[in-house]
Coordinates of N, CA and C in Angstrom, one line a residue:
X25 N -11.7 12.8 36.0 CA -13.2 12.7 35.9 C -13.7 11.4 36.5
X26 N -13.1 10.1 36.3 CA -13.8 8.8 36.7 C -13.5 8.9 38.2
X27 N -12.2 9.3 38.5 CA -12.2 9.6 40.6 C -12.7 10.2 41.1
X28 N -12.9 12.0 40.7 CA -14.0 13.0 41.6 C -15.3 13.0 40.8
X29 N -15.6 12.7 39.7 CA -17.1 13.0 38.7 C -17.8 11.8 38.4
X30 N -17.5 10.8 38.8 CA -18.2 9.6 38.0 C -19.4 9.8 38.0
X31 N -20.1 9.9 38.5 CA -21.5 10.4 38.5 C -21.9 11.2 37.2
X32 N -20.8 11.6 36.8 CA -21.3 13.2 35.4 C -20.1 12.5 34.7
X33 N -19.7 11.2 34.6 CA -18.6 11.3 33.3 C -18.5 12.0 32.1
X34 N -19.7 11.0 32.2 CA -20.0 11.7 30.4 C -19.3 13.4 30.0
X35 N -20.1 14.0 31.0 CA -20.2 15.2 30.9 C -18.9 15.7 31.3
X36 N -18.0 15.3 32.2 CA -16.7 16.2 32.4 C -15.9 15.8 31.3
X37 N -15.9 14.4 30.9 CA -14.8 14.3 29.8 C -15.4 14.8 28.5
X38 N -16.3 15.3 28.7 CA -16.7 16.1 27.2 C -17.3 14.7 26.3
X39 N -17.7 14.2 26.6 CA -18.8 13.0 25.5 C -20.1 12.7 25.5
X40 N -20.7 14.0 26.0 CA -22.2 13.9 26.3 C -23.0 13.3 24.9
X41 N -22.0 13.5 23.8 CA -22.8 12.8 22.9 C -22.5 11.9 21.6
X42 N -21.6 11.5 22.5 CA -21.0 9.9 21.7 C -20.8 9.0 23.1
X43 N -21.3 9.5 24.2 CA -21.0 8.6 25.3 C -19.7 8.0 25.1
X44 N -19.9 7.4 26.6 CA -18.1 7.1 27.6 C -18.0 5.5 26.8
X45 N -19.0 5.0 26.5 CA -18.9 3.3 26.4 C -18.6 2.8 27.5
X46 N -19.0 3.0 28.5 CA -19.4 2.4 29.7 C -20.5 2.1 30.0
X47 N -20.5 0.7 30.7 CA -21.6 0.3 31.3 C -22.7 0.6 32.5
X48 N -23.8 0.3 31.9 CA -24.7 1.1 33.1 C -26.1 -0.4 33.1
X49 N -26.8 -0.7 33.9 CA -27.9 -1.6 34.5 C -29.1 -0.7 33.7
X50 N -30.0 -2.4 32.4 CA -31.6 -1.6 32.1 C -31.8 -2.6 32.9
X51 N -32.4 -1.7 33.8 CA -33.5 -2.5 34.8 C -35.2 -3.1 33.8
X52 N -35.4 -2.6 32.5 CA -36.3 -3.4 32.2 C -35.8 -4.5 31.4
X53 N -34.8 -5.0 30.8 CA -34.4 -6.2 30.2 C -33.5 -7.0 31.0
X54 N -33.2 -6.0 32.2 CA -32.5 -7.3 33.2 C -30.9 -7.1 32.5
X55 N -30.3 -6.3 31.9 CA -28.9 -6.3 31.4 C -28.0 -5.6 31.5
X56 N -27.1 -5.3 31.1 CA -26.4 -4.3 31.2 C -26.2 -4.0 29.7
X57 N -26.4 -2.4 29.4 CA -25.9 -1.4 28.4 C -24.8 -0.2 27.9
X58 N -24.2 -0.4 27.6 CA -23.3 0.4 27.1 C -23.8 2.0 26.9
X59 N -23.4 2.7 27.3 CA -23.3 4.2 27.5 C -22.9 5.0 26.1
X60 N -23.5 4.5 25.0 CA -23.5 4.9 23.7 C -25.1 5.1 22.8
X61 N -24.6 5.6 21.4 CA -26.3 6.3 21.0 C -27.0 5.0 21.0
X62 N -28.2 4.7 21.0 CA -28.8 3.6 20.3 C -28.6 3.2 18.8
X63 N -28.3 2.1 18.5 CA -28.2 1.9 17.2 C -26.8 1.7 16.6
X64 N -25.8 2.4 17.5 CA -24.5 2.4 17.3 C -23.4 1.5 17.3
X65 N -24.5 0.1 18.1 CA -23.8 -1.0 18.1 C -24.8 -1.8 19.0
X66 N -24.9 -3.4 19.1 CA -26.1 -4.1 19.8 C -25.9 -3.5 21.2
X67 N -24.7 -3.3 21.4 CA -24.9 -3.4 23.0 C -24.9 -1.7 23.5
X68 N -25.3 -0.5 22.9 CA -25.8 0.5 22.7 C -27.2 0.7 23.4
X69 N -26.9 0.9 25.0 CA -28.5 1.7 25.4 C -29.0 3.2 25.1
X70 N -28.8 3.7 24.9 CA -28.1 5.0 24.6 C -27.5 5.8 25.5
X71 N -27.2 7.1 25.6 CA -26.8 7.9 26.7 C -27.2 7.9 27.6
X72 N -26.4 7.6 28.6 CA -26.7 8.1 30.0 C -26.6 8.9 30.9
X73 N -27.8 9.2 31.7 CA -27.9 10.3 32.4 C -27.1 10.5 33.6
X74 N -26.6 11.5 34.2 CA -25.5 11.9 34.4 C -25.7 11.7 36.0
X75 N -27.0 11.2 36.8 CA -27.1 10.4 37.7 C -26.9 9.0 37.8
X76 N -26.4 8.1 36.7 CA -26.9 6.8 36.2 C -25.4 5.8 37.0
X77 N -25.1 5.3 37.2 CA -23.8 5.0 37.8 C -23.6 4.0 36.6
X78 N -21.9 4.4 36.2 CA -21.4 3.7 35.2 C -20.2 2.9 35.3
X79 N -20.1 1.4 34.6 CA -18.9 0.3 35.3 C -18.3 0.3 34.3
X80 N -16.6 -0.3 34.5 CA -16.3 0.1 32.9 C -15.8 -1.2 32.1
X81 N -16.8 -2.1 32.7 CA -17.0 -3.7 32.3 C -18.7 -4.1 32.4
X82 N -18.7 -5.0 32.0 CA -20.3 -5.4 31.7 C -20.5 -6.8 32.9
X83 N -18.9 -7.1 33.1 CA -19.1 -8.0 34.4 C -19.4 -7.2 35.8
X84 N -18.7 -6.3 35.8 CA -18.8 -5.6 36.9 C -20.1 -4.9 37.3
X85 N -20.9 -4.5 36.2 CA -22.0 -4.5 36.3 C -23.0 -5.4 36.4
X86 N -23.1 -6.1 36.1 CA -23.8 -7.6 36.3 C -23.8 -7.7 37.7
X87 N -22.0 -8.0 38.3 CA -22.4 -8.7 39.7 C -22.7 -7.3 40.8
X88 N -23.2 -6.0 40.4 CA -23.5 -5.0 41.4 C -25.2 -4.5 41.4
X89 N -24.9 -4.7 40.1 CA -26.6 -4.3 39.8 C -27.7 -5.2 39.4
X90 N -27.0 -5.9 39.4 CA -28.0 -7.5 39.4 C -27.5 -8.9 39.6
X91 N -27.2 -8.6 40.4 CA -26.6 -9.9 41.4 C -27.3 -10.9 41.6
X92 N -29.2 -10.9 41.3 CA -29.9 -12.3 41.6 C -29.6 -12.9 40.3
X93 N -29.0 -12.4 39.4 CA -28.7 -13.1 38.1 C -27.6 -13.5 37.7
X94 N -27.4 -14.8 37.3 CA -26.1 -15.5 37.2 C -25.0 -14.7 36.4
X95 N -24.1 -14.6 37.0 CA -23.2 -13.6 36.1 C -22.8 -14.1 34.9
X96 N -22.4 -15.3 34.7 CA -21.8 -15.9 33.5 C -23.2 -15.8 32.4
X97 N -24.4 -15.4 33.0 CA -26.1 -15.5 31.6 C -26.1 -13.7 31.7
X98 N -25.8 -13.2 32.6 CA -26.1 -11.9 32.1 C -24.6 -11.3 31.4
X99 N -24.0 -11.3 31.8 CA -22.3 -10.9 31.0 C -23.2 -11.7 29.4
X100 N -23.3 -12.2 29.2 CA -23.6 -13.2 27.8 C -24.4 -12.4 27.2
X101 N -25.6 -12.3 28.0 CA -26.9 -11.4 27.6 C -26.8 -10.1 27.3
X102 N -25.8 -9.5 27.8 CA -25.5 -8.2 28.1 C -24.6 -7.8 26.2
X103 N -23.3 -8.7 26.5 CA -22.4 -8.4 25.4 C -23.0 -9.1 23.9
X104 N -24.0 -9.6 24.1 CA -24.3 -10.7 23.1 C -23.4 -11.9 22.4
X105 N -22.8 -11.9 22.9 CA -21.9 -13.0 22.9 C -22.6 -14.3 23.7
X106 N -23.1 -15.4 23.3 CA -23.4 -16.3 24.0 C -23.5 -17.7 23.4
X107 N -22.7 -18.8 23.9 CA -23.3 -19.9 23.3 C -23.6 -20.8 24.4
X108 N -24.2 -20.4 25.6 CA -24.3 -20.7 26.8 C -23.1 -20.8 27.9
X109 N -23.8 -20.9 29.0 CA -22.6 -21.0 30.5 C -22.5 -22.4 30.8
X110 N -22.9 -22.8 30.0 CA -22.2 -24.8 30.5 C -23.5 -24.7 31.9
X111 N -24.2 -24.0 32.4 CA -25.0 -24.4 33.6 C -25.8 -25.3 33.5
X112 N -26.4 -26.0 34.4 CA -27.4 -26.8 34.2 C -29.0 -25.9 34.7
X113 N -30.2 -26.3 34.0 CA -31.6 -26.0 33.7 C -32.6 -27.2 34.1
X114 N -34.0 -27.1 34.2 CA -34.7 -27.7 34.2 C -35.3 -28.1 32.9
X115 N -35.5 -29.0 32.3 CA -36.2 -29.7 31.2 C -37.4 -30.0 31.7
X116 N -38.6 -29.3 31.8 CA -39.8 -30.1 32.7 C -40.4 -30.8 32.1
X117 N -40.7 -31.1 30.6 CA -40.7 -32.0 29.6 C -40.4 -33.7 29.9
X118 N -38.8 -33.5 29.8 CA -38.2 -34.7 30.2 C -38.2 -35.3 31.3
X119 N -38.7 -34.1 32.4 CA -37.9 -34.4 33.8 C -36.6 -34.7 34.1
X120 N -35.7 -33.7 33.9 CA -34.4 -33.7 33.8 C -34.0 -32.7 33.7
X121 N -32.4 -32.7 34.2 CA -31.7 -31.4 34.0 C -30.6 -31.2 32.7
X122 N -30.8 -30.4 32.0 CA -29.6 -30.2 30.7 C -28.7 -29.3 30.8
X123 N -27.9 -28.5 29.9 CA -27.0 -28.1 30.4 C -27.1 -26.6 29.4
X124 N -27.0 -25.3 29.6 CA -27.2 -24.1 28.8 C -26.2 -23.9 28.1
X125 N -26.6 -24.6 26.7 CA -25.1 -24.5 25.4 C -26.2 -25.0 24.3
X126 N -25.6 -24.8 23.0 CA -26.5 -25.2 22.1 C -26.6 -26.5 22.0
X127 N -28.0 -27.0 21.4 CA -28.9 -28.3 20.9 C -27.2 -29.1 20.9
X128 N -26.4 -29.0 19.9 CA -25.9 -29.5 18.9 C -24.6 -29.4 19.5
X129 N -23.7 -29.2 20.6 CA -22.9 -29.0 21.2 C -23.0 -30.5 22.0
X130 N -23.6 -31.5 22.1 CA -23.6 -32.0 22.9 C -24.8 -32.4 23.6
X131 N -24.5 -34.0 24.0 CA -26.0 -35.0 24.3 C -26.6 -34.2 25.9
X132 N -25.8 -33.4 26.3 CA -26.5 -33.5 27.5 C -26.9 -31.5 27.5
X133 N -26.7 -31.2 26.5 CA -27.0 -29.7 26.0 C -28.4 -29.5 25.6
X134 N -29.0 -28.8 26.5 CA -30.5 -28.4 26.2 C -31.0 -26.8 25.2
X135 N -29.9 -26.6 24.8 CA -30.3 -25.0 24.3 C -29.7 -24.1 25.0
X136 N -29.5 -22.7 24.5 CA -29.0 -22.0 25.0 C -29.9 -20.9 25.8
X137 N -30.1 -20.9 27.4 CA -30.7 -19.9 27.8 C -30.9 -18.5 27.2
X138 N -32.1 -18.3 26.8 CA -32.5 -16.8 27.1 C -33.3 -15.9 27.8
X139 N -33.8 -16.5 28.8 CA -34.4 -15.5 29.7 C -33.7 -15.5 31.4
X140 N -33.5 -14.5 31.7 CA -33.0 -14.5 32.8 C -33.9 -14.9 34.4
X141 N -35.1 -15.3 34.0 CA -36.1 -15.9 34.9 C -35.5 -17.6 35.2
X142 N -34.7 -18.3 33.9 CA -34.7 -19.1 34.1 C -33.6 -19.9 35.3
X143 N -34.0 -20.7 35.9 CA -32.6 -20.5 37.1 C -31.9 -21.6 37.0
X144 N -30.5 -21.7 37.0 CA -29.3 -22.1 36.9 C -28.8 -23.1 38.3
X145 N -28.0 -23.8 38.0 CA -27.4 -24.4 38.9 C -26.0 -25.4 38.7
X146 N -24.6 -24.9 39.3 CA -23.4 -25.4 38.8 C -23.4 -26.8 38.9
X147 N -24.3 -27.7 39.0 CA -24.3 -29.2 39.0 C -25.6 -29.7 38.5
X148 N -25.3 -31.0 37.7 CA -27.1 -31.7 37.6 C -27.3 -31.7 39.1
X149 N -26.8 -32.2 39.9 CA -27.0 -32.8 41.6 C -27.8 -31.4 42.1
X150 N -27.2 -30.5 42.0 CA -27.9 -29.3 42.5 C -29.2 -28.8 41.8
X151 N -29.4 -29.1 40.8 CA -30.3 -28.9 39.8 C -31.6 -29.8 39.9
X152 N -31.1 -31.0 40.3 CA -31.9 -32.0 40.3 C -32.9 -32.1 42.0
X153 N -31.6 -31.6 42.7 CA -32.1 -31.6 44.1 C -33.2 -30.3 44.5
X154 N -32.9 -29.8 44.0 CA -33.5 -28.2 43.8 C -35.1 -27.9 43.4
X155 N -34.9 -28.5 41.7 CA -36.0 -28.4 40.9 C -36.6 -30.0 40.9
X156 N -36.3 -30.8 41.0 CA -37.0 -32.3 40.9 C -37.2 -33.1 42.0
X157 N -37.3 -32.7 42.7 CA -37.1 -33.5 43.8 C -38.0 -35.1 44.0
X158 N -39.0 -34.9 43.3 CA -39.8 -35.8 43.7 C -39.3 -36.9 42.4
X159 N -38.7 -36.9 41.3 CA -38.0 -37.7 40.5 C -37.2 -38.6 41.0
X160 N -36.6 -38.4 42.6 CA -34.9 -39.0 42.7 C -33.9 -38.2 42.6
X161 N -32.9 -38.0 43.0 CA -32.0 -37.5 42.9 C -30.9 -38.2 41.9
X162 N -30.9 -39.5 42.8 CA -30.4 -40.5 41.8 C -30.5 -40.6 40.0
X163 N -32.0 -40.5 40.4 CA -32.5 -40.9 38.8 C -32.4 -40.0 38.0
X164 N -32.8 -38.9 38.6 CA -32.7 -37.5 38.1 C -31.1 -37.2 37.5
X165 N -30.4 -37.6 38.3 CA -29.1 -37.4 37.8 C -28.5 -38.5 36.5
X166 N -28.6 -39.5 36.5 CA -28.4 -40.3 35.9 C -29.4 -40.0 34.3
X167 N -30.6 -39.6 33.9 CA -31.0 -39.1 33.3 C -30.6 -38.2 32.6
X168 N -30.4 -36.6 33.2 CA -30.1 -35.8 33.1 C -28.4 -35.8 32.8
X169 N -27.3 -36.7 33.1 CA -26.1 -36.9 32.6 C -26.0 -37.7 31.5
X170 N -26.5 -39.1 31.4 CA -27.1 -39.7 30.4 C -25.8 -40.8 30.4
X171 N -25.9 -41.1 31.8 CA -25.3 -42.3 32.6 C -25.3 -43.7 31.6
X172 N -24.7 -44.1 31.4 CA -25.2 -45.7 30.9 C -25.6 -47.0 32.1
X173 N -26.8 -47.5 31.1 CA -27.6 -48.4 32.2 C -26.5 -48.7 33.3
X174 N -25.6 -49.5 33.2 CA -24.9 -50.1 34.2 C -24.3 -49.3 35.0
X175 N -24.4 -47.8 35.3 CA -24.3 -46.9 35.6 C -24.7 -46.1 36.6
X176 N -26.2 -46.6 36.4 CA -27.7 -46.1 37.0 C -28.2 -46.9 37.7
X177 N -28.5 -46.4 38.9 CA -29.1 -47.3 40.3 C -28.1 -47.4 41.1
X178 N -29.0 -47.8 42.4 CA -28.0 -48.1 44.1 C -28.1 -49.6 43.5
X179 N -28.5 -50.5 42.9 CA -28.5 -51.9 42.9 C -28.7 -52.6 44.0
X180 N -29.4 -52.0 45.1 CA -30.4 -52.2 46.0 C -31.6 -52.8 45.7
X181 N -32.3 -53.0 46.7 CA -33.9 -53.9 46.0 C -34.6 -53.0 46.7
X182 N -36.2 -52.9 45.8 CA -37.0 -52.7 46.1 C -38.1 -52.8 45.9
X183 N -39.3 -52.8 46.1 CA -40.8 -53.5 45.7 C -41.2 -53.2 44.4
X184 N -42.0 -53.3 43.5 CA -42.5 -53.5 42.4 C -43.5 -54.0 42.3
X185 N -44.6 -52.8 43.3 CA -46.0 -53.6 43.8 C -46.6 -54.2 42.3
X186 N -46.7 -53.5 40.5 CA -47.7 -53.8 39.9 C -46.6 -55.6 39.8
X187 N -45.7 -55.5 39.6 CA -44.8 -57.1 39.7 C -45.4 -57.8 41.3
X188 N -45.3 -57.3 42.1 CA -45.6 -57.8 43.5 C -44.3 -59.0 43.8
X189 N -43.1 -57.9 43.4 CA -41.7 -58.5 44.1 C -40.6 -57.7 44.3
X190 N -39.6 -58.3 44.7 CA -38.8 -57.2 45.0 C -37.4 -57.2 43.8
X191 N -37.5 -56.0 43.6 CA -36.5 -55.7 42.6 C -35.2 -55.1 42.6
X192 N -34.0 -54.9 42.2 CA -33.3 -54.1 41.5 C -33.3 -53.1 41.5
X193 N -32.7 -51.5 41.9 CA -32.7 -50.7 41.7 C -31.8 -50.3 40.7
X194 N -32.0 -50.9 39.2 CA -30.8 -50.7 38.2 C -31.3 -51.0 37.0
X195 N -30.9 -50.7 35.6 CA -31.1 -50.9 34.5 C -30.2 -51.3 33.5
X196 N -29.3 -52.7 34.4 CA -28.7 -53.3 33.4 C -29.6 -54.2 32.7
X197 N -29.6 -54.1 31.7 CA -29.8 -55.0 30.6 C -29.7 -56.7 31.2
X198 N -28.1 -56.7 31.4 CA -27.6 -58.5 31.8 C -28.0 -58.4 33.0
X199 N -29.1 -58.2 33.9 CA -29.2 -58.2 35.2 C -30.5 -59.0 35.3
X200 N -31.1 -59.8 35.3 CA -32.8 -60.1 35.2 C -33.4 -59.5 36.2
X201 N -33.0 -59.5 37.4 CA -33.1 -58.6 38.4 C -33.1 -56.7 38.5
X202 N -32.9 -56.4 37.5 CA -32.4 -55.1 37.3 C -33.9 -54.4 36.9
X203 N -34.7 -53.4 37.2 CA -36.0 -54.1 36.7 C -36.8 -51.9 37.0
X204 N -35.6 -51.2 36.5 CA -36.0 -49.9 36.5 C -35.3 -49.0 37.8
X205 N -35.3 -47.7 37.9 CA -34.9 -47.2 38.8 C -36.1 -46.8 39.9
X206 N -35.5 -47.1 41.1 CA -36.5 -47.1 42.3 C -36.6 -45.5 42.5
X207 N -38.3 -45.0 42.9 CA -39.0 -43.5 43.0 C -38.2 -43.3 44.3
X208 N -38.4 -42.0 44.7 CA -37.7 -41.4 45.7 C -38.7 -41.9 46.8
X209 N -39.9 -42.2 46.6 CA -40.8 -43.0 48.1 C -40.2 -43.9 48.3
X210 N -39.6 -44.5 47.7 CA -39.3 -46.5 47.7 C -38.4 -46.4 48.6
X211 N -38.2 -47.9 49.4 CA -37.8 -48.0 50.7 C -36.8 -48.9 50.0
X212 N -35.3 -48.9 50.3 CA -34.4 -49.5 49.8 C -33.3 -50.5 50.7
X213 N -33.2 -51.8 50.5 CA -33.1 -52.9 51.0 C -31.1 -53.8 50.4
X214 N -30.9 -53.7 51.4 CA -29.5 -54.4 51.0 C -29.6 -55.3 50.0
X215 N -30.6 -56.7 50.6 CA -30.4 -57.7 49.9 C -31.9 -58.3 49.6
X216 N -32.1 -58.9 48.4 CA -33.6 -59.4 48.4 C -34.1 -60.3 49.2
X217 N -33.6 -61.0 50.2 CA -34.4 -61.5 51.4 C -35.0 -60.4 52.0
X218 N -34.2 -59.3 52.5 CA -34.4 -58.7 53.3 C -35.8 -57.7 52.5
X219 N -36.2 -57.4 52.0 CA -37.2 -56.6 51.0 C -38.1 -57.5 51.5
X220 N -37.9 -59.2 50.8 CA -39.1 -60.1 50.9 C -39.8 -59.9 52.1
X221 N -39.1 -60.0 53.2 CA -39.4 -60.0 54.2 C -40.4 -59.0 55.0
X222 N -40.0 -58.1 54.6 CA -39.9 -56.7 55.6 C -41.1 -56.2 54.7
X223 N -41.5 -56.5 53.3 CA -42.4 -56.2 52.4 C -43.5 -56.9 52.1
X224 N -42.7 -58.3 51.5 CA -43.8 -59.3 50.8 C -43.7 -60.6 51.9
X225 N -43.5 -60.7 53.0 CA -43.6 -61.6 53.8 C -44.3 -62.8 53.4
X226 N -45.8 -62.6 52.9 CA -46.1 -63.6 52.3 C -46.4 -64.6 51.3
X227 N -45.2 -64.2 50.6 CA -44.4 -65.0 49.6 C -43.3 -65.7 50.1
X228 N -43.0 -66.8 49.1 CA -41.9 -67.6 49.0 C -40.6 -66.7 48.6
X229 N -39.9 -66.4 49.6 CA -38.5 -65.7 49.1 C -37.7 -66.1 47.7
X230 N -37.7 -67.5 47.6 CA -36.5 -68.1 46.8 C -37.6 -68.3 45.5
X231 N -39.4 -68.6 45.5 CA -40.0 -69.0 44.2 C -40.7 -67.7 43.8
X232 N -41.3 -67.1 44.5 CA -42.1 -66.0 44.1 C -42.0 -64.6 44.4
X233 N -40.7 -63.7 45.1 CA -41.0 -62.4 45.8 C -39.8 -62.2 44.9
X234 N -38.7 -62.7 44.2 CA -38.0 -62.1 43.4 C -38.0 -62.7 42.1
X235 N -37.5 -61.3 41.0 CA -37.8 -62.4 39.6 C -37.5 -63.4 38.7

């Protein structure tokens, strides 16, 4: 039946009505369903009609009939089984990327996705580059991983017009120089001469352009 009939399983192997328990694509919840009555179990769309193409996994369905959706959130979605895909998300809140697993699993775990709108990406870096762009990449990442200060920043310099000097691109603590992470506009300088110069020219390099 599943070599010449697949199209009519149900119906050649005689289970028109306890269904094959094979998988079939609801195009209105974005999932895949099981080829059983409704009610008979969560993952129970009910019978399917004997045009309906049926997989006889819930992955396999996933990556044929909805392929714009991450397979590791719909397989999840699908079987209900889920405590997320470890992927990373947007936090637009925080500005930051977290990671799809529960609250409570972990500092850098934002919850566990449930809508399949939401989009995914196998790295903060990609996530960050993708959805944040105007944050930094850097910073974005280092946020979103939850980097420790000494960790965070090129330790480059750069201006700090409301300071009106040149700064640090870092947030150590022991650094007095260290003075926040630099925006993705900021123009970033080897050494703090070189910033004074090219920036604050008209300051004293050694008394007034750094802190």
């Amino acid at each position: 039946c599943k070599r010449y009939y697949d199209w009519v399983y149900s119906d050649c192997i005689g289970t028109a009505n306890t269904g094959s328990s094979r998988w079939f694509v609801n195009h209105q919840s974005s999932t895949c369903v099981q080829d059983c009555p409704k009610g008979s179990s969560d993952t129970c769309g009910g019978l399917a009609k004997s045009w309906i193409k049926l997989y006889d996994t819930a992955l396999e369905c996933c990556s044929v009939d909805l392929g714009w959706i991450s397979e590791q959130f719909c397989v999840a979605q699908s079987t209900g089984v889920s405590t997320g895909t470890n992927l990373w998300f947007v936090n637009w809140i925080k500005e930051a990327c977290v990671k799809d697993c529960e609250s409570s699993a972990g500092s850098n775990c934002g919850g566990v996705v449930t809508s399949s709108a939401t989009e995914t990406f196998e790295t903060a870096d990609s996530c960050c580059e993708n959805k944040l762009g105007w944050v930094g990449k850097d910073n974005c990442v280092a946020r979103s991983t939850g980097a420790t200060p000494s960790q965070r920043g090129s330790f480059m310099y750069y201006v700090d017009w409301a300071l009106m000097k040149c700064v640090k691109d870092c947030e150590d603590p022991s650094d007095p120089h260290c003075k926040g992470l630099a925006e993705k506009h900021d123009t970033l300088y080897a050494s703090a001469n070189t910033c004074c110069s090219e920036k604050l020219y008209w300051l004293d390099p050694a008394a007034s352009c750094v802190p």
